[in-house]
Short mmCIF file of C-alpha atoms in Angstrom, two decimals:
data_model
loop_
_atom_site.label_atom_id
_atom_site.label_comp_id
_atom_site.label_asym_id
_atom_site.label_seq_id
_atom_site.Cartn_x
_atom_site.Cartn_y
_atom_site.Cartn_z
CA MET A 30 22.32 8.91 17.57
CA SER A 31 22.31 12.44 15.51
CA PHE A 32 23.86 13.67 12.98
CA ALA A 33 24.96 16.86 11.56
CA HIS A 34 25.57 19.31 8.62
CA VAL A 35 26.76 22.79 8.35
CA VAL A 36 25.62 24.50 4.67
CA GLY A 37 25.75 27.65 4.49
CA GLY A 38 26.72 29.23 8.00
CA THR A 39 24.06 27.34 10.07
CA ARG A 40 24.65 23.69 10.93
CA TYR A 41 21.23 21.66 11.30
CA VAL A 42 21.46 18.98 13.34
CA PHE A 43 19.04 15.88 13.54
CA ASP A 44 18.14 13.58 15.88
CA ASP A 45 17.71 9.85 14.78
CA LEU A 46 17.86 8.12 11.68
CA ARG A 47 13.89 8.76 11.49
CA MET A 48 14.43 12.06 11.66
CA LEU A 49 17.17 12.59 9.05
CA LEU A 50 15.44 10.65 6.23
CA ALA A 51 12.24 12.39 6.34
CA ARG A 52 14.51 16.23 6.43
CA ALA A 53 15.93 14.67 3.18
CA THR A 54 13.45 13.84 0.86
CA PRO A 55 12.20 15.61 -1.96
CA LEU A 56 9.26 18.28 -1.16
CA ARG A 57 6.11 16.72 -1.14
CA SER A 58 2.98 17.86 0.18
CA GLY A 59 2.14 14.59 2.12
CA ASP A 60 5.40 15.09 4.45
CA GLN A 61 4.39 18.82 4.94
CA LEU A 62 0.88 17.38 5.74
CA ALA A 63 3.05 15.61 9.46
CA GLY A 64 4.79 17.28 10.04
CA VAL A 65 8.20 15.64 9.23
CA ALA A 66 9.68 18.00 6.46
CA ALA A 67 12.72 19.76 5.98
CA GLY A 68 11.98 24.12 6.76
CA SER A 69 13.88 24.92 3.82
CA MET A 70 15.54 24.00 1.03
CA ALA A 71 18.99 24.05 2.51
CA GLU A 72 17.74 22.09 5.94
CA ARG A 73 16.86 18.85 2.73
CA VAL A 74 20.85 20.55 1.69
CA ALA A 75 22.30 20.01 5.06
CA ALA A 76 19.90 16.30 4.98
CA GLN A 77 20.53 15.19 1.82
CA TYR A 78 25.00 15.90 2.92
CA ALA A 79 24.88 13.61 6.19
CA LEU A 80 23.22 11.29 4.61
CA ALA A 81 25.26 10.81 2.11
CA ASP A 82 27.94 10.27 4.86
CA LEU A 83 26.47 7.52 6.78
CA PRO A 84 27.36 4.21 6.56
CA LEU A 85 24.82 1.81 5.30
CA SER A 86 25.88 -0.58 8.08
CA HIS A 87 23.85 2.46 10.86
CA PHE A 88 20.96 0.59 9.30
CA LEU A 89 21.14 -2.01 11.01
CA HIS A 90 21.35 -0.64 14.07
CA GLU A 91 18.78 1.31 13.84
CA ALA A 92 15.10 1.15 13.10
CA VAL A 93 13.01 3.88 12.33
CA VAL A 94 9.93 1.77 13.56
CA PRO A 95 10.49 0.14 16.74
CA TYR A 96 11.06 -3.84 16.85
CA GLU A 97 9.06 -4.71 19.80
CA THR A 98 6.12 -3.19 18.17
CA ASP A 99 5.83 -3.63 14.55
CA GLU A 100 5.85 -7.20 12.89
CA VAL A 101 7.22 -5.42 9.62
CA THR A 102 9.84 -4.01 11.53
CA ARG A 103 10.02 -7.46 12.95
CA LEU A 104 10.06 -8.86 9.03
CA ILE A 105 12.25 -6.34 7.81
CA VAL A 106 15.11 -7.06 10.48
CA ASP A 107 14.57 -11.51 10.83
CA THR A 108 14.43 -12.03 7.28
CA HIS A 109 17.84 -9.94 6.06
CA ASP A 110 20.49 -11.86 5.12
CA ARG A 111 24.23 -10.43 6.55
CA ASP A 112 26.30 -12.85 3.90
CA ALA A 113 24.89 -11.18 0.69
CA PHE A 114 24.80 -7.82 2.13
CA ALA A 115 28.36 -7.87 2.70
CA PRO A 116 29.64 -6.63 -0.84
CA ILE A 117 28.88 -3.56 0.31
CA ARG A 118 28.59 -2.80 4.29
CA HIS A 119 31.92 -1.24 4.21
CA LEU A 120 29.74 1.89 1.48
CA THR A 121 28.34 4.93 3.08
CA VAL A 122 24.57 5.48 1.71
CA GLY A 123 26.41 8.08 -1.43
CA GLY A 124 29.00 5.07 -2.38
CA PHE A 125 26.47 2.90 -2.66
CA ARG A 126 24.32 5.85 -4.74
CA ASP A 127 27.60 5.58 -7.19
CA PHE A 128 28.63 1.92 -7.02
CA LEU A 129 24.47 1.67 -8.63
CA LEU A 130 25.74 3.37 -11.14
CA SER A 131 28.88 2.17 -12.17
CA ASP A 132 29.88 -0.75 -14.59
CA ALA A 133 30.07 -2.93 -11.94
CA ALA A 134 26.17 -2.95 -10.39
CA ASP A 135 25.20 -5.01 -13.08
CA GLU A 136 21.70 -6.91 -13.29
CA ALA A 137 23.47 -10.25 -12.28
CA THR A 138 25.73 -8.48 -8.89
CA LEU A 139 21.95 -6.15 -8.54
CA ILE A 140 20.18 -9.71 -8.56
CA ALA A 141 23.19 -11.38 -5.42
CA LEU A 142 22.61 -7.99 -3.71
CA ARG A 143 18.98 -7.85 -2.77
CA PRO A 144 18.47 -10.19 0.35
CA GLY A 145 21.18 -8.26 1.27
CA LEU A 146 19.40 -5.13 0.89
CA MET A 147 16.69 -3.64 4.25
CA PRO A 148 13.81 -0.76 2.22
CA GLU A 149 15.43 1.49 4.48
CA MET A 150 18.37 1.32 2.89
CA VAL A 151 16.89 1.58 -0.84
CA ALA A 152 14.23 4.48 0.15
CA ALA A 153 17.84 6.75 2.23
CA VAL A 154 20.04 6.18 -1.91
CA ALA A 155 16.72 6.98 -3.00
CA LYS A 156 16.87 10.17 -1.75
CA ILE A 157 20.02 11.63 -3.49
CA MET A 158 19.17 10.51 -6.42
CA ARG A 159 18.45 12.62 -9.88
CA LEU A 160 15.71 11.35 -11.85
CA GLN A 161 17.62 10.03 -14.25
CA ASP A 162 20.68 7.66 -11.71
CA LEU A 163 16.34 6.52 -10.80
CA VAL A 164 15.64 5.75 -14.52
CA ALA A 165 19.61 4.05 -14.97
CA VAL A 166 19.10 1.92 -12.37
CA ALA A 167 15.66 0.52 -11.81
CA LYS A 168 16.99 -0.62 -16.40
CA LYS A 169 19.20 -2.18 -14.62
CA CYS A 170 17.00 -4.09 -12.09
CA ARG A 171 15.32 -7.85 -13.34
CA VAL A 172 12.33 -9.03 -11.48
CA VAL A 173 10.87 -11.77 -13.97
CA SER A 174 7.42 -13.50 -12.28
CA ARG A 175 5.49 -16.07 -14.19
CA PHE A 176 1.73 -17.38 -13.35
CA ARG A 177 -0.47 -18.26 -17.06
CA ASN A 178 2.52 -15.88 -19.27
CA THR A 179 6.16 -15.00 -18.17
CA ILE A 180 6.16 -11.31 -17.11
CA GLY A 181 9.20 -8.58 -17.00
CA LEU A 182 11.28 -9.84 -19.46
CA PRO A 183 14.06 -7.69 -21.56
CA GLY A 184 11.60 -5.70 -23.70
CA ARG A 185 8.33 -6.66 -22.88
CA LEU A 186 6.29 -4.26 -21.08
CA SER A 187 3.23 -5.28 -19.80
CA ILE A 188 -1.05 -3.80 -19.29
CA ARG A 189 -3.06 -4.79 -16.38
CA LEU A 190 -6.82 -4.88 -18.29
CA GLN A 191 -9.13 -2.77 -15.57
CA PRO A 192 -12.66 -2.64 -16.61
CA ASN A 193 -14.07 -1.15 -13.64
CA ASP A 194 -18.01 -0.63 -13.70
CA PRO A 195 -19.22 1.55 -11.17
CA VAL A 196 -21.95 -0.90 -10.04
CA ASP A 197 -20.37 -4.10 -11.19
CA ASP A 198 -22.96 -4.32 -14.39
CA PRO A 199 -21.40 -7.52 -16.44
CA ARG A 200 -22.36 -5.14 -19.92
CA GLY A 201 -19.83 -2.12 -18.20
CA VAL A 202 -17.04 -4.88 -17.55
CA ALA A 203 -17.39 -6.97 -20.18
CA ALA A 204 -16.98 -3.89 -23.68
CA GLY A 205 -14.31 -2.59 -21.41
CA THR A 206 -12.71 -6.26 -20.85
CA LEU A 207 -13.18 -6.64 -25.21
CA ASP A 208 -11.45 -3.01 -25.49
CA GLY A 209 -8.79 -3.45 -23.35
CA LEU A 210 -7.75 -7.09 -25.30
CA LEU A 211 -8.47 -6.15 -29.38
CA LEU A 212 -6.10 -3.60 -28.34
CA GLY A 213 -3.07 -5.69 -26.76
CA ALA A 214 -4.09 -5.05 -22.89
CA GLY A 215 -4.67 -7.75 -20.71
CA ASP A 216 -0.97 -9.84 -20.20
CA ALA A 217 0.06 -8.99 -16.33
CA VAL A 218 -3.87 -9.12 -15.60
CA ILE A 219 -7.63 -8.40 -16.09
CA GLY A 220 -8.21 -6.57 -12.99
CA ILE A 221 -11.08 -6.09 -11.71
CA ASN A 222 -11.80 -3.02 -9.16
CA PRO A 223 -15.18 -3.80 -7.41
CA ALA A 224 -17.89 -2.19 -6.82
CA THR A 225 -19.17 -4.20 -3.88
CA ASP A 226 -17.01 -6.18 -1.46
CA ASN A 227 -18.59 -8.99 -0.49
CA VAL A 228 -18.35 -12.55 -1.62
CA GLU A 229 -20.94 -13.40 -3.95
CA ASN A 230 -20.27 -10.67 -5.96
CA THR A 231 -16.08 -11.28 -6.46
CA ILE A 232 -17.98 -14.94 -7.49
CA ARG A 233 -19.27 -13.73 -8.79
CA LEU A 234 -16.81 -11.66 -11.14
CA LEU A 235 -14.28 -14.43 -11.73
CA ASP A 236 -16.95 -16.46 -12.63
CA MET A 237 -17.17 -14.41 -15.88
CA LEU A 238 -13.75 -14.23 -16.06
CA ALA A 239 -13.20 -17.40 -16.07
CA MET A 240 -15.18 -17.72 -18.82
CA VAL A 241 -13.65 -15.83 -20.92
CA ILE A 242 -10.00 -17.16 -20.38
CA ASP A 243 -11.24 -20.67 -20.60
CA ARG A 244 -13.30 -20.63 -23.43
CA TYR A 245 -10.21 -18.22 -25.66
CA GLU A 246 -7.42 -20.11 -23.81
CA ILE A 247 -6.19 -16.61 -23.10
CA PRO A 248 -3.06 -16.77 -21.57
CA THR A 249 -3.32 -14.86 -18.79
CA GLN A 250 -4.50 -14.08 -14.69
CA SER A 251 -7.31 -12.28 -13.51
CA CYS A 252 -8.35 -10.64 -10.16
CA VAL A 253 -10.66 -9.06 -8.46
CA LEU A 254 -9.87 -7.02 -6.64
CA ALA A 255 -11.75 -7.59 -3.69
CA HIS A 256 -10.36 -7.40 0.39
CA VAL A 257 -8.16 -11.00 1.68
CA THR A 258 -10.85 -12.50 3.75
CA THR A 259 -13.48 -12.04 1.60
CA SER A 260 -10.36 -14.05 -1.56
CA ILE A 261 -10.25 -16.39 1.55
CA MET A 262 -13.60 -17.33 1.49
CA ALA A 263 -14.51 -17.13 -2.39
CA MET A 264 -11.66 -19.93 -2.30
CA GLU A 265 -13.23 -21.35 0.05
CA ARG A 266 -16.20 -21.83 -1.36
CA GLY A 267 -15.07 -22.97 -4.88
CA ALA A 268 -14.06 -19.83 -6.52
CA PRO A 269 -11.94 -20.57 -10.03
CA LEU A 270 -9.11 -17.64 -7.73
CA ASP A 271 -6.12 -17.04 -10.14
CA LEU A 272 -4.81 -13.96 -8.20
CA VAL A 273 -4.96 -12.80 -3.73
CA PHE A 274 -5.30 -8.76 -4.67
CA GLN A 275 -4.12 -6.85 -0.68
CA SER A 276 -3.70 -2.84 -0.98
CA ILE A 277 -0.52 -3.25 1.62
CA GLY A 278 1.95 -0.84 3.61
CA GLY A 279 4.32 -0.19 5.71
CA THR A 280 3.67 -0.30 9.43
CA GLU A 281 1.65 -3.06 11.14
CA ALA A 282 0.00 -0.66 12.30
CA VAL A 283 -1.39 0.50 8.70
CA ASN A 284 -1.53 -3.25 7.74
CA SER A 285 -4.34 -3.63 10.52
CA SER A 286 -6.89 -0.18 9.90
CA PHE A 287 -6.44 -2.52 6.61
CA GLY A 288 -8.00 -5.25 7.90
CA PHE A 289 -5.15 -8.38 7.94
CA SER A 290 -2.08 -9.55 9.62
CA LEU A 291 1.12 -10.31 7.77
CA ALA A 292 -0.90 -13.87 9.05
CA THR A 293 -3.60 -13.01 7.20
CA LEU A 294 -1.39 -13.23 3.61
CA LYS A 295 0.26 -16.43 4.43
CA GLU A 296 -3.47 -18.09 4.96
CA ALA A 297 -4.42 -16.29 1.82
CA HIS A 298 -1.26 -16.96 0.04
CA ASP A 299 -1.20 -21.35 0.77
CA ALA A 300 -4.84 -21.43 -0.73
CA ALA A 301 -4.02 -19.55 -4.27
CA LEU A 302 -0.52 -22.37 -4.21
CA SER A 303 -3.25 -25.65 -3.40
CA LEU A 304 -5.47 -24.32 -6.21
CA LYS A 305 -3.09 -25.13 -8.90
CA ARG A 306 -4.37 -22.90 -11.31
CA GLY A 307 -0.34 -20.87 -12.83
CA THR A 308 0.55 -23.16 -15.73
CA VAL A 309 3.68 -21.46 -16.32
CA GLY A 310 4.90 -20.12 -12.76
CA ASP A 311 3.32 -19.97 -9.19
CA ASN A 312 3.09 -16.41 -8.24
CA VAL A 313 -0.56 -16.08 -7.43
CA MET A 314 -0.19 -12.99 -5.73
CA TYR A 315 -0.65 -9.08 -6.20
CA PHE A 316 -0.28 -6.63 -4.06
CA GLU A 317 -0.83 -2.40 -4.37
CA THR A 318 0.83 0.66 -2.61
CA GLY A 319 0.99 3.72 -2.74
CA GLN A 320 2.89 7.06 -0.79
CA GLY A 321 0.75 8.67 2.11
CA SER A 322 -1.71 5.41 2.89
CA ALA A 323 0.49 4.65 6.36
CA LEU A 324 -0.34 9.37 7.19
CA SER A 325 -4.37 8.59 6.39
CA ALA A 326 -4.20 6.15 8.13
CA ASN A 327 -2.57 7.99 11.45
CA ALA A 328 0.17 5.08 11.03
CA HIS A 329 3.54 6.60 10.11
CA HIS A 330 5.00 6.72 13.45
CA GLY A 331 6.84 10.27 12.07
CA VAL A 332 8.71 8.69 9.08
CA ASP A 333 8.40 9.93 5.90
CA GLN A 334 6.08 8.55 3.00
CA GLN A 335 8.50 7.40 0.67
CA THR A 336 10.40 4.97 3.66
CA ILE A 337 7.35 3.98 4.48
CA GLU A 338 6.48 3.13 0.79
CA THR A 339 9.59 1.03 0.57
CA ARG A 340 8.68 -1.21 3.57
CA ALA A 341 5.79 -2.08 2.00
CA TYR A 342 7.50 -3.51 -0.47
CA ALA A 343 9.30 -5.88 2.49
CA VAL A 344 6.10 -6.81 3.06
CA ALA A 345 5.83 -7.88 -1.22
CA ARG A 346 8.37 -9.89 -1.76
CA ALA A 347 8.01 -11.96 1.32
CA PHE A 348 4.72 -13.90 -0.74
CA PRO A 349 6.82 -14.04 -3.85
CA PRO A 350 3.75 -12.15 -5.81
CA LEU A 351 3.12 -12.01 -9.59
CA LEU A 352 2.34 -8.54 -9.73
CA VAL A 353 2.82 -4.64 -7.25
CA ASN A 354 1.41 -1.72 -8.08
CA THR A 355 2.54 1.65 -6.61
CA VAL A 356 -0.44 3.58 -7.36
CA VAL A 357 0.95 6.57 -7.11
CA GLY A 358 -1.16 9.68 -7.36
CA PHE A 359 -4.67 8.10 -6.53
CA ILE A 360 -4.47 9.57 -3.15
CA GLY A 361 -4.71 12.94 -3.79
CA PRO A 362 -3.09 16.04 -3.87
CA GLU A 363 -2.27 16.26 0.36
CA TYR A 364 -0.14 13.40 -0.09
CA LEU A 365 2.05 13.83 -3.77
CA TYR A 366 0.68 18.01 -5.04
CA ASP A 367 1.43 18.03 -8.78
CA GLY A 368 2.93 16.23 -11.30
CA LYS A 369 6.18 17.11 -10.96
CA GLN A 370 6.32 15.43 -7.10
CA ILE A 371 3.97 12.52 -8.94
CA ILE A 372 6.55 11.51 -11.66
CA ARG A 373 9.81 12.28 -8.67
CA ALA A 374 7.48 9.64 -6.60
CA GLY A 375 6.62 7.14 -8.64
CA LEU A 376 10.09 6.73 -10.58
CA GLU A 377 11.94 6.74 -6.61
CA ASP A 378 8.89 3.48 -5.94
CA HIS A 379 10.08 2.13 -9.09
CA PHE A 380 13.48 1.94 -8.21
CA CYS A 381 12.86 0.88 -4.61
CA GLY A 382 10.90 -1.65 -5.33
CA LYS A 383 12.26 -3.01 -8.41
CA MET A 384 15.82 -2.74 -6.12
CA LEU A 385 14.56 -4.84 -3.66
CA GLY A 386 13.48 -7.89 -6.09
CA LEU A 387 9.97 -7.10 -7.02
CA PRO A 388 7.45 -7.26 -10.10
CA MET A 389 7.04 -3.20 -10.04
CA GLY A 390 3.71 -1.47 -11.41
CA VAL A 391 3.69 2.02 -11.79
CA ASP A 392 -0.53 3.46 -11.45
CA VAL A 393 0.30 6.26 -13.44
CA CYS A 394 -2.80 8.41 -12.42
CA TYR A 395 -3.22 11.83 -10.76
CA THR A 396 -7.25 12.49 -9.28
CA ASN A 397 -9.03 16.16 -10.75
CA HIS A 398 -8.59 17.94 -8.08
CA ALA A 399 -4.49 17.80 -7.95
CA GLU A 400 -2.46 20.12 -9.56
CA ALA A 401 -1.60 17.99 -12.25
CA ASP A 402 -2.78 16.89 -16.21
CA GLN A 403 -2.11 14.31 -19.08
CA ASP A 404 0.85 15.86 -20.26
CA ASP A 405 2.67 15.02 -17.11
CA MET A 406 1.21 11.06 -17.47
CA ASP A 407 2.69 11.55 -21.10
CA ALA A 408 5.88 12.13 -19.23
CA LEU A 409 5.82 9.81 -16.01
CA LEU A 410 4.60 6.88 -18.55
CA THR A 411 7.52 7.33 -21.06
CA LEU A 412 10.28 8.23 -18.13
CA LEU A 413 9.00 4.30 -16.40
CA GLY A 414 8.91 2.76 -19.93
CA ALA A 415 12.34 3.47 -20.66
CA ALA A 416 13.48 2.47 -16.45
CA GLY A 417 11.78 -1.18 -17.63
CA VAL A 418 8.95 -0.42 -15.65
CA THR A 419 6.75 -4.32 -15.58
CA TYR A 420 3.06 -3.05 -16.04
CA VAL A 421 1.08 -0.29 -16.90
CA MET A 422 -2.96 0.43 -16.44
CA GLY A 423 -5.17 -0.50 -18.93
CA ILE A 424 -8.33 1.35 -18.51
CA PRO A 425 -10.85 2.69 -21.25
CA GLY A 426 -10.52 6.61 -21.63
CA ALA A 427 -8.20 6.75 -19.23
CA ASP A 428 -10.82 7.93 -17.06
CA ASP A 429 -11.61 4.67 -13.90
CA VAL A 430 -15.80 5.36 -13.44
CA MET A 431 -15.99 3.60 -10.94
CA LEU A 432 -12.87 5.21 -8.73
CA ALA A 433 -13.25 8.37 -10.37
CA TYR A 434 -9.53 9.07 -11.32
CA GLN A 435 -7.15 9.69 -13.92
CA SER A 436 -5.21 6.94 -15.11
CA THR A 437 -3.26 5.56 -18.81
CA SER A 438 -5.34 4.25 -21.19
CA PHE A 439 -5.87 1.44 -23.95
CA HIS A 440 -4.35 3.71 -26.15
CA ASP A 441 -1.88 4.88 -23.97
CA GLY A 442 -0.20 1.25 -23.59
CA ARG A 443 0.10 1.17 -27.68
CA TYR A 444 2.30 4.54 -27.46
CA VAL A 445 5.09 3.56 -25.21
CA ARG A 446 5.14 0.14 -26.65
CA GLY A 447 5.59 1.75 -29.77
CA VAL A 448 7.59 4.56 -29.07
CA LEU A 449 9.81 2.16 -27.41
CA GLY A 450 9.82 -0.80 -28.85
CA LEU A 451 8.49 -3.20 -26.76
CA LYS A 452 6.19 -6.10 -26.76
CA PRO A 453 3.69 -7.82 -24.17
CA ALA A 454 4.59 -11.15 -22.92
CA PRO A 455 5.97 -13.91 -25.61
CA GLU A 456 2.79 -16.13 -25.44
CA PHE A 457 0.44 -13.16 -25.00
CA GLU A 458 1.75 -11.84 -27.97
CA ALA A 459 1.70 -15.94 -29.74
CA TRP A 460 -1.82 -15.79 -28.81
CA GLN A 461 -2.52 -12.23 -30.12
CA GLN A 462 -0.91 -14.15 -33.34
CA ARG A 463 -3.35 -16.94 -33.28
CA MET A 464 -6.73 -14.95 -32.57
CA GLY A 465 -5.74 -12.65 -35.97
CA ILE A 466 -6.15 -9.53 -33.90
CA ASP A 467 -3.57 -6.40 -35.32
CA ALA A 468 -3.16 -4.46 -31.76
CA ALA A 469 -1.80 -1.70 -33.50
CA SER A 470 -4.99 -1.45 -34.99
CA GLY A 471 -7.03 -2.95 -32.64
CA GLN A 472 -8.57 -4.81 -35.94
CA GLY A 473 -9.16 -8.75 -36.38
CA ARG A 474 -11.06 -12.10 -36.04
CA PHE A 475 -12.28 -11.80 -33.08
CA PRO A 476 -16.07 -11.32 -33.99
CA ALA A 477 -17.52 -13.50 -31.37
CA LEU A 478 -16.04 -10.69 -28.56
CA MET A 479 -17.33 -8.39 -31.04
CA ALA A 480 -20.27 -8.58 -28.75
CA PRO A 481 -20.81 -9.99 -25.67
CA GLU A 482 -24.19 -11.45 -25.02
CA LYS A 483 -23.02 -14.53 -27.83
CA ILE A 484 -20.89 -15.53 -25.04
CA GLY A 485 -23.21 -15.41 -22.85
CA LEU A 486 -22.13 -12.61 -20.81
CA VAL A 487 -25.21 -10.68 -20.90
CA ALA A 488 -28.66 -11.24 -21.20
#
């Protein structure tokens, strides 16, 4: 089925749903690289008009990636709840936008709709929304997850403490961990991207983090962001693993390029649940995504990167996660060229993830060869805070010395909590008070953690 709309006397025709979605997407360099972007602003506007007039029910009948050859499409179609979809099945994409911005779309209504929303529907409505629309609707979406603390409650903003080290040196990891804890980071997770992904190194890092968490009874969770198969092997060897991590994408082909399938995720999810390490909940998965990953793996099937990104959220919600993180500017300017594109993509991803019921965080970040700077990140961070983002990153100095990209610092987390009146997870906040930590100043009665060698982290 083709779609058409006239703009300025020119009739633009879009051959199928995949083309319509791609041409309607606000400009980004990744879609230009893939050859799917609109050729002009006029064509983009025509596609957005045609998309706005498209009935939501059309998404039930036309897949952007074939059902027969893609397990992500099969997951999306087979788990769609038509009863939950029924209240909005009469709407067009444009009508859906109007509904979402109305008072009728309150928190309870949006929660009830989630099982009836296909990712492509949510991606479509995001394409015709302004930034303020994305902020306003995401703010109404409440998603709460639990493991050793409660994440996503009203008035709360969690922070992932990311103490990476270029050689996984325990002294570097310890220094970053202690710095972050003293400055109020770590309630989302203490998560290390390992420089070396093997089971021995993963277990060593997990043991170290478990020792700190256990000794000081910190109500948080740890994660070594190793490959899912590495985590499975670590659990088989008795490692103190809290969360299973995996980068995921929106097609079977991109996930295959990452070295896993949905069956692999189920195996890991079941194994982590069996450990029963959570104290207030059992959300044991941590997923990361990012616009452009499918294109970089040549696994996008001609679909625009924002739609493929939103399809990845179907994978995430199949294994109820504690955290999902879009690493928005990490891949580089080939996919999101400048600060304007990064800001737009971050707000789109957050909106789409929240609409689909995910505890959505955003790594507010960029690479040094992108046309972006820290002012752009300040703008995105503030907008996300206003939109009710679940968590953001906390990295020493905002400069990851292992992954070599720019993100947000512990002080950036303090800033956004301060200006918007937000607090950490309640259990973590109570722990800070018990330990006498003043998160505003980084001072308090935490003398042992001021010297890593005193708690056995280094010789």
